Short mmCIF file of C-alpha atoms in Angstrom, two decimals:
data_model
loop_
_atom_site.label_atom_id
_atom_site.label_comp_id
_atom_site.label_asym_id
_atom_site.label_seq_id
_atom_site.Cartn_x
_atom_site.Cartn_y
_atom_site.Cartn_z
CA MET A 1 13.83 83.02 -29.65
CA THR A 2 11.56 80.16 -30.54
CA LEU A 3 9.56 78.87 -33.43
CA THR A 4 8.01 75.39 -34.19
CA SER A 5 6.97 72.63 -36.56
CA ALA A 6 3.45 71.63 -37.62
CA SER A 7 1.51 70.41 -40.64
CA TRP A 8 1.93 73.05 -43.26
CA ALA A 9 -0.26 71.66 -46.04
CA PRO A 10 -1.56 74.77 -47.85
CA ALA A 11 -5.25 75.44 -47.43
CA SER A 12 -7.50 75.42 -50.45
CA THR A 13 -9.36 78.63 -49.44
CA ALA A 14 -9.81 80.78 -52.54
CA ASP A 15 -8.63 84.42 -52.58
CA SER A 16 -11.26 87.10 -52.10
CA SER A 17 -11.72 90.74 -52.81
CA THR A 18 -13.05 93.71 -50.89
CA ALA A 19 -16.19 95.58 -51.96
CA ASP A 20 -14.04 98.09 -53.93
CA GLY A 21 -12.29 95.33 -55.84
CA HIS A 22 -8.98 95.18 -53.94
CA ARG A 23 -7.63 91.66 -53.40
CA LEU A 24 -7.00 90.49 -49.88
CA GLY A 25 -3.66 88.81 -49.20
CA PRO A 26 -3.66 85.35 -47.59
CA LEU A 27 -3.08 86.57 -44.05
CA ALA A 28 -5.68 89.32 -44.44
CA LEU A 29 -8.12 86.65 -45.62
CA LEU A 30 -7.60 84.71 -42.43
CA GLY A 31 -7.97 87.83 -40.25
CA ALA A 32 -11.06 88.97 -42.17
CA GLY A 33 -12.84 85.79 -41.32
CA VAL A 34 -12.76 84.11 -44.73
CA VAL A 35 -11.47 81.17 -42.77
CA ALA A 36 -14.10 80.47 -40.13
CA GLY A 37 -13.57 82.27 -36.87
CA SER A 38 -14.10 79.04 -34.99
CA VAL A 39 -10.89 77.50 -36.38
CA ALA A 40 -8.49 76.62 -33.56
CA PRO A 41 -5.49 78.92 -33.15
CA ALA A 42 -3.05 76.10 -33.94
CA GLU A 43 -4.76 75.44 -37.23
CA THR A 44 -4.93 79.18 -38.08
CA LEU A 45 -1.25 79.50 -37.38
CA ARG A 46 -0.42 76.46 -39.51
CA THR A 47 -2.42 77.86 -42.44
CA ALA A 48 -0.84 81.29 -42.18
CA LEU A 49 2.69 79.78 -42.15
CA ALA A 50 1.86 77.46 -45.05
CA ARG A 51 0.79 80.45 -47.17
CA LEU A 52 3.95 82.34 -46.31
CA LEU A 53 6.00 79.46 -47.73
CA ASP A 54 4.18 79.73 -51.04
CA GLY A 55 6.61 82.38 -52.25
CA LEU A 56 9.78 80.52 -51.10
CA SER A 57 11.28 77.75 -53.16
CA PRO A 58 11.70 74.42 -51.26
CA ARG A 59 15.45 74.49 -51.97
CA GLN A 60 15.83 78.06 -50.63
CA ALA A 61 13.73 77.24 -47.54
CA ALA A 62 15.60 74.00 -46.75
CA GLY A 63 18.97 75.75 -47.24
CA ALA A 64 18.00 78.56 -44.95
CA VAL A 65 16.82 76.22 -42.21
CA GLU A 66 19.95 74.05 -42.44
CA ARG A 67 22.21 77.14 -42.13
CA LEU A 68 20.20 78.64 -39.31
CA ILE A 69 20.09 75.40 -37.31
CA GLY A 70 23.90 75.29 -37.56
CA ASN A 71 24.45 78.97 -36.68
CA TYR A 72 21.65 80.02 -34.37
CA ARG A 73 23.57 79.34 -31.22
CA GLY A 74 25.39 81.36 -28.54
CA ALA A 75 24.76 84.86 -27.24
CA THR A 76 22.35 87.38 -28.68
CA PRO A 77 24.19 89.07 -31.56
CA THR A 78 25.45 92.56 -30.97
CA ASP A 79 25.46 93.76 -34.59
CA ALA A 80 23.39 91.77 -37.09
CA PRO A 81 20.84 89.14 -36.04
CA ILE A 82 21.32 85.66 -37.44
CA LEU A 83 17.80 85.88 -38.81
CA ARG A 84 18.87 88.38 -41.45
CA ASP A 85 15.99 88.75 -43.89
CA ARG A 86 12.44 87.69 -44.68
CA ALA A 87 13.53 84.44 -46.41
CA ASP A 88 15.50 83.39 -43.30
CA VAL A 89 12.64 84.23 -40.97
CA VAL A 90 9.89 82.59 -43.09
CA ALA A 91 11.91 79.38 -43.38
CA TYR A 92 12.81 79.25 -39.74
CA ALA A 93 9.27 80.16 -38.61
CA ALA A 94 7.78 77.42 -40.78
CA TYR A 95 10.27 74.96 -39.43
CA ARG A 96 10.16 75.87 -35.72
CA MET A 97 7.19 78.04 -34.82
CA PRO A 98 4.55 75.29 -34.40
CA ALA A 99 6.78 73.25 -32.06
CA THR A 100 7.38 76.26 -29.88
CA PHE A 101 3.70 77.01 -29.87
CA GLU A 102 2.85 73.47 -28.71
CA ALA A 103 5.58 73.40 -26.06
CA VAL A 104 4.60 76.75 -24.60
CA ARG A 105 0.90 75.92 -24.74
CA SER A 106 1.56 72.70 -22.78
CA ALA A 107 3.41 74.67 -20.11
CA LEU A 108 0.67 77.30 -20.01
CA ASP A 109 -2.08 74.61 -19.74
CA ALA A 110 -0.32 73.17 -16.69
CA PHE A 111 0.08 76.69 -15.24
CA ALA A 112 -3.60 77.50 -15.84
CA ASP A 113 -4.60 74.30 -14.01
CA ALA A 114 -2.77 75.59 -10.95
CA VAL A 115 -4.35 79.09 -11.14
CA PRO A 116 -7.93 78.35 -12.30
CA GLU A 117 -9.39 81.74 -11.28
CA TRP A 118 -6.63 83.79 -12.87
CA SER A 119 -5.97 85.08 -16.39
CA PRO A 120 -3.35 87.56 -17.49
CA GLN A 121 -4.50 91.12 -18.21
CA GLY A 122 -1.16 91.89 -19.92
CA HIS A 123 1.61 89.80 -21.52
CA VAL A 124 5.23 90.49 -22.45
CA ASP A 125 7.00 87.88 -24.59
CA VAL A 126 10.79 88.29 -24.17
CA GLY A 127 12.86 87.14 -27.13
CA GLY A 128 9.59 86.19 -28.81
CA GLY A 129 10.71 86.50 -32.42
CA THR A 130 7.70 85.83 -34.62
CA GLY A 131 5.43 85.46 -31.55
CA ALA A 132 4.78 81.72 -31.04
CA ALA A 133 4.31 82.25 -27.31
CA THR A 134 1.77 85.00 -27.86
CA TRP A 135 -0.30 82.59 -29.94
CA ALA A 136 -0.02 80.07 -27.13
CA VAL A 137 -1.23 82.61 -24.51
CA ALA A 138 -4.13 83.57 -26.72
CA ALA A 139 -5.01 79.87 -27.12
CA THR A 140 -4.89 79.38 -23.28
CA TRP A 141 -6.94 82.34 -22.05
CA ASP A 142 -9.84 84.06 -23.79
CA GLY A 143 -10.10 87.79 -24.19
CA ASP A 144 -7.96 90.66 -25.41
CA ARG A 145 -4.99 91.96 -23.46
CA PRO A 146 -2.05 94.32 -24.13
CA VAL A 147 0.77 92.21 -25.61
CA THR A 148 4.41 93.21 -26.25
CA VAL A 149 6.88 91.08 -28.15
CA LEU A 150 10.55 91.96 -27.63
CA ASP A 151 13.35 90.67 -29.86
CA TRP A 152 16.56 91.87 -31.45
CA ALA A 153 15.76 90.48 -34.98
CA GLU A 154 13.76 93.12 -36.86
CA PRO A 155 12.77 90.69 -39.73
CA ALA A 156 11.37 88.29 -37.15
CA LEU A 157 9.30 91.06 -35.53
CA ALA A 158 8.04 92.24 -38.92
CA LEU A 159 6.92 88.74 -39.92
CA GLY A 160 5.43 88.11 -36.50
CA LYS A 161 3.26 91.20 -36.91
CA GLU A 162 2.21 89.99 -40.33
CA ILE A 163 1.30 86.51 -39.04
CA ALA A 164 -0.53 87.99 -36.06
CA ALA A 165 -3.04 89.67 -38.44
CA ALA A 166 -4.66 86.21 -38.73
CA ASN A 167 -5.47 86.20 -35.02
CA PRO A 168 -7.92 88.85 -33.78
CA ALA A 169 -6.58 88.53 -30.21
CA LEU A 170 -3.11 89.64 -31.45
CA ARG A 171 -3.90 92.46 -33.82
CA ASN A 172 -2.95 95.16 -31.34
CA THR A 173 0.28 93.54 -30.25
CA SER A 174 3.31 95.82 -29.97
CA TRP A 175 6.38 94.45 -31.75
CA ARG A 176 9.53 96.14 -30.37
CA ARG A 177 13.21 95.74 -31.06
CA ALA A 178 15.17 95.19 -27.87
CA ARG A 179 18.52 93.70 -26.98
CA ILE A 180 17.83 90.75 -24.68
CA GLY A 181 20.38 90.72 -21.90
CA SER A 182 21.59 92.45 -18.77
CA ALA A 183 20.46 95.91 -19.93
CA LEU A 184 16.86 94.83 -20.52
CA THR A 185 14.17 96.50 -18.43
CA LEU A 186 10.55 95.48 -18.49
CA ASP A 187 7.39 97.38 -17.77
CA PRO A 188 5.04 95.92 -15.12
CA THR A 189 2.72 93.27 -16.53
CA ASP A 190 0.79 90.21 -15.44
CA LEU A 191 2.60 87.57 -17.47
CA VAL A 192 6.14 87.30 -18.89
CA THR A 193 7.05 84.38 -21.15
CA VAL A 194 10.62 83.46 -22.09
CA SER A 195 10.74 80.54 -24.50
CA TYR A 196 13.88 79.00 -25.95
CA VAL A 197 15.83 82.18 -25.15
CA LEU A 198 18.10 81.40 -22.20
CA ASN A 199 20.26 79.10 -24.33
CA GLU A 200 21.26 82.16 -26.43
CA LEU A 201 22.52 84.14 -23.44
CA THR A 202 25.56 84.24 -21.22
CA VAL A 203 25.17 83.15 -17.64
CA PRO A 204 25.10 86.76 -16.29
CA ASP A 205 22.60 87.80 -18.95
CA ARG A 206 20.37 84.79 -18.12
CA ALA A 207 20.36 85.79 -14.49
CA ALA A 208 19.59 89.40 -15.31
CA LEU A 209 16.75 88.44 -17.61
CA VAL A 210 15.10 86.19 -15.04
CA ASP A 211 15.47 88.91 -12.36
CA ALA A 212 13.94 91.48 -14.72
CA ALA A 213 10.98 89.17 -15.44
CA ALA A 214 10.50 88.52 -11.69
CA THR A 215 10.55 92.24 -10.95
CA ALA A 216 8.03 93.18 -13.70
CA ALA A 217 5.58 90.25 -13.67
CA GLN A 218 2.99 88.60 -11.47
CA ALA A 219 3.64 85.32 -13.31
CA VAL A 220 6.56 83.99 -15.28
CA VAL A 221 6.67 81.00 -17.61
CA ILE A 222 10.08 79.84 -18.98
CA VAL A 223 10.43 77.10 -21.55
CA GLU A 224 13.70 75.53 -22.81
CA ALA A 225 14.74 72.55 -24.89
CA GLY A 226 14.12 69.22 -23.15
CA THR A 227 17.84 68.41 -22.86
CA PRO A 228 20.06 68.10 -19.78
CA ASP A 229 21.47 71.56 -20.53
CA GLY A 230 17.93 73.01 -21.13
CA TYR A 231 16.77 71.57 -17.84
CA ALA A 232 19.85 72.99 -16.03
CA ARG A 233 18.89 76.43 -17.35
CA VAL A 234 15.32 76.00 -16.19
CA ILE A 235 16.39 74.92 -12.71
CA GLU A 236 18.69 77.90 -12.54
CA ALA A 237 15.78 80.17 -13.42
CA ARG A 238 13.49 78.31 -11.02
CA ASP A 239 15.85 78.92 -8.14
CA ARG A 240 15.99 82.61 -8.91
CA LEU A 241 12.22 82.88 -9.12
CA VAL A 242 11.75 81.12 -5.75
CA ALA A 243 14.42 83.41 -4.20
CA ALA A 244 12.40 86.36 -5.56
CA GLY A 245 9.32 85.22 -3.66
CA PHE A 246 7.54 83.28 -6.43
CA HIS A 247 5.53 80.11 -5.89
CA ILE A 248 6.09 77.26 -8.35
CA ALA A 249 2.80 76.35 -10.08
CA ALA A 250 4.07 73.74 -12.54
CA PRO A 251 5.46 71.28 -13.32
CA CYS A 252 6.65 70.79 -9.74
CA PRO A 253 4.09 70.02 -6.98
CA HIS A 254 6.16 72.10 -4.58
CA SER A 255 8.54 75.09 -4.43
CA ALA A 256 11.29 73.23 -2.59
CA ALA A 257 14.51 72.07 -4.19
CA CYS A 258 14.19 69.71 -7.17
CA PRO A 259 14.79 66.10 -6.03
CA ILE A 260 16.63 65.17 -9.20
CA VAL A 261 20.35 64.78 -8.65
CA PRO A 262 22.20 67.00 -11.14
CA GLY A 263 24.02 64.96 -13.77
CA GLU A 264 22.03 61.78 -13.09
CA ASP A 265 18.74 62.72 -14.77
CA TRP A 266 16.71 65.68 -15.96
CA CYS A 267 13.08 66.77 -15.89
CA HIS A 268 11.46 67.22 -19.31
CA PHE A 269 8.23 66.59 -21.11
CA SER A 270 6.98 65.99 -24.62
CA THR A 271 4.32 67.29 -26.96
CA ARG A 272 3.39 65.91 -30.37
CA VAL A 273 3.72 68.25 -33.37
CA SER A 274 2.69 67.61 -36.94
CA ARG A 275 5.63 67.78 -39.33
CA SER A 276 5.53 70.00 -42.39
CA SER A 277 6.93 68.87 -45.75
CA LEU A 278 9.79 71.35 -45.17
CA HIS A 279 10.49 69.70 -41.85
CA ARG A 280 10.57 66.20 -43.36
CA LYS A 281 12.79 67.43 -46.23
CA VAL A 282 15.35 69.00 -43.88
CA LYS A 283 15.44 66.18 -41.40
CA GLY A 284 14.94 63.36 -43.90
CA GLY A 285 12.11 61.88 -41.86
CA SER A 286 9.03 60.14 -43.16
CA LEU A 287 6.71 60.29 -40.21
CA PRO A 288 3.96 62.98 -40.31
CA TYR A 289 4.78 64.06 -36.77
CA GLU A 290 7.53 64.38 -34.20
CA ASP A 291 7.68 64.80 -30.49
CA GLU A 292 9.00 68.08 -29.20
CA LYS A 293 10.88 67.62 -25.91
CA PHE A 294 10.92 70.60 -23.57
CA SER A 295 11.63 71.60 -19.98
CA TYR A 296 9.76 74.42 -18.26
CA VAL A 297 8.88 76.26 -15.06
CA ALA A 298 5.76 78.27 -14.34
CA ALA A 299 5.65 80.45 -11.24
CA ALA A 300 3.56 83.24 -9.72
CA ARG A 301 3.80 85.81 -6.95
CA PHE A 302 0.29 85.01 -5.81
CA PRO A 303 -0.99 81.71 -4.28
CA VAL A 304 -1.11 78.74 -6.57
CA GLU A 305 -2.62 75.27 -6.43
CA PRO A 306 0.02 72.91 -7.91
CA ALA A 307 -0.88 69.34 -8.73
CA PRO A 308 -0.42 66.83 -5.85
CA ALA A 309 1.92 64.92 -8.13
CA ARG A 310 3.20 65.07 -11.69
CA VAL A 311 3.90 62.17 -14.11
CA VAL A 312 7.53 62.77 -15.03
CA ARG A 313 8.14 59.87 -17.34
CA ARG A 314 6.12 58.14 -20.05
CA PRO A 315 3.79 55.69 -18.20
CA GLN A 316 4.70 52.03 -18.66
CA ILE A 317 1.56 50.06 -19.50
CA ARG A 318 1.97 46.35 -18.86
CA LYS A 319 -0.45 43.45 -18.64
CA GLY A 320 -2.78 44.31 -15.75
CA GLN A 321 -0.71 47.15 -14.42
CA VAL A 322 0.58 50.68 -15.08
CA LEU A 323 3.84 52.00 -13.68
CA LEU A 324 3.83 55.72 -13.01
CA ASP A 325 6.97 57.76 -12.13
CA LEU A 326 5.79 60.70 -10.06
CA CYS A 327 7.24 63.87 -8.55
CA GLU A 328 5.28 64.40 -5.33
CA THR A 329 4.57 67.13 -2.82
CA ASP A 330 6.99 65.70 -0.24
CA GLU A 331 9.90 66.56 -2.55
CA GLN A 332 10.41 62.96 -3.63
CA LEU A 333 10.39 60.99 -6.84
CA ARG A 334 8.53 57.72 -6.57
CA ARG A 335 7.28 54.94 -8.80
CA THR A 336 3.65 53.94 -8.24
CA THR A 337 2.18 50.67 -9.57
CA VAL A 338 -1.52 50.75 -10.34
CA THR A 339 -3.16 47.38 -11.03
CA LYS A 340 -6.52 46.13 -12.15
CA ARG A 341 -7.53 45.60 -8.56
CA HIS A 342 -7.59 49.39 -8.14
CA GLY A 343 -10.63 49.58 -10.40
CA ASP A 344 -11.36 53.07 -11.70
CA LEU A 345 -7.88 54.21 -10.60
CA TYR A 346 -6.44 51.69 -12.99
CA LYS A 347 -8.57 53.04 -15.84
CA ALA A 348 -7.36 56.56 -14.98
CA ALA A 349 -3.73 55.37 -14.93
CA ARG A 350 -4.14 53.83 -18.40
CA ASP A 351 -5.35 57.18 -19.69
CA VAL A 352 -2.82 59.45 -18.03
CA SER A 353 0.04 60.87 -20.09
CA TRP A 354 3.61 61.99 -19.46
CA GLY A 355 3.46 65.49 -17.95
CA ASP A 356 -0.10 65.15 -16.62
CA PRO A 357 -1.02 65.79 -13.00
CA TRP A 358 -1.83 62.73 -10.89
CA THR A 359 -4.23 63.19 -8.00
CA GLU A 360 -4.89 59.68 -6.75
CA LYS A 361 -3.00 57.28 -4.49
CA ALA A 362 -2.72 53.61 -5.39
#
């Protein structure tokens, strides 16, 4: 289950009332359009989470996050979820939900680039908790679609439904309790997302979940932490998807074996996330942001147009040259040097970011 970090400064929007005098709660205010409908989903999500924290003392929130960070590891619980009650879920959502949103949205953006004429007509978010990935899907593709969020933690599902009231695209989402593991079955759908879930499962349960997603979906996007272990879980899932007949859309420019030698390196990316005051308090940091590292794979049963190459490390900008580490279509990792003599290509290289596609040859 995943959640993220962002800037949680409370908004100054005043409370409002309905025509019959009933006060609207903060999330209802957002959903009713008191906050302009043109506000970006990320900002709407941040505002909603900030308002949820209003009723939770900083000490209680920080204590819950510290305990949950220490304990939220291992297999999906069989009796009581680690996210036990509303206070737990609010604290963890405020701490983690924005980072998950940004990581999943980055993966979805790369996927959408590879399938420009496609958009999902249905979405199932497995282990989705409070629904960060559903927000990311709604931010990537316009329009309404049937959405189902599956998770074992009832308080997370309840809070996710409450938060989703702020987003018109998610108001009809189904929030269902389900044990995520080998017994899970999924109804047919266009898109299945699995974000920061595989680390909670045993190896057999991970395999069963990926197989269930591949059987049910036309497209699967899996996101894990950007660590060597997270990358290993993504590669394991990638191999199963390819074996099931899927084509890799991103980040890889091919569906062949990953050229990275296991144990020597790992493929991961980064997205910048604004830090909340709660986040800074728990981590003791002073910067207003942090970089969320993540690994991912996005694949589809239908034809895809992957990037000709992907920037797999932060570009090194030096005097008169840019060094790009690329994963390329011929299943190789290469370093390309782009210099001023390359003209417009050099300008493009100076603007490219880690994780971006690269379409030119130096």
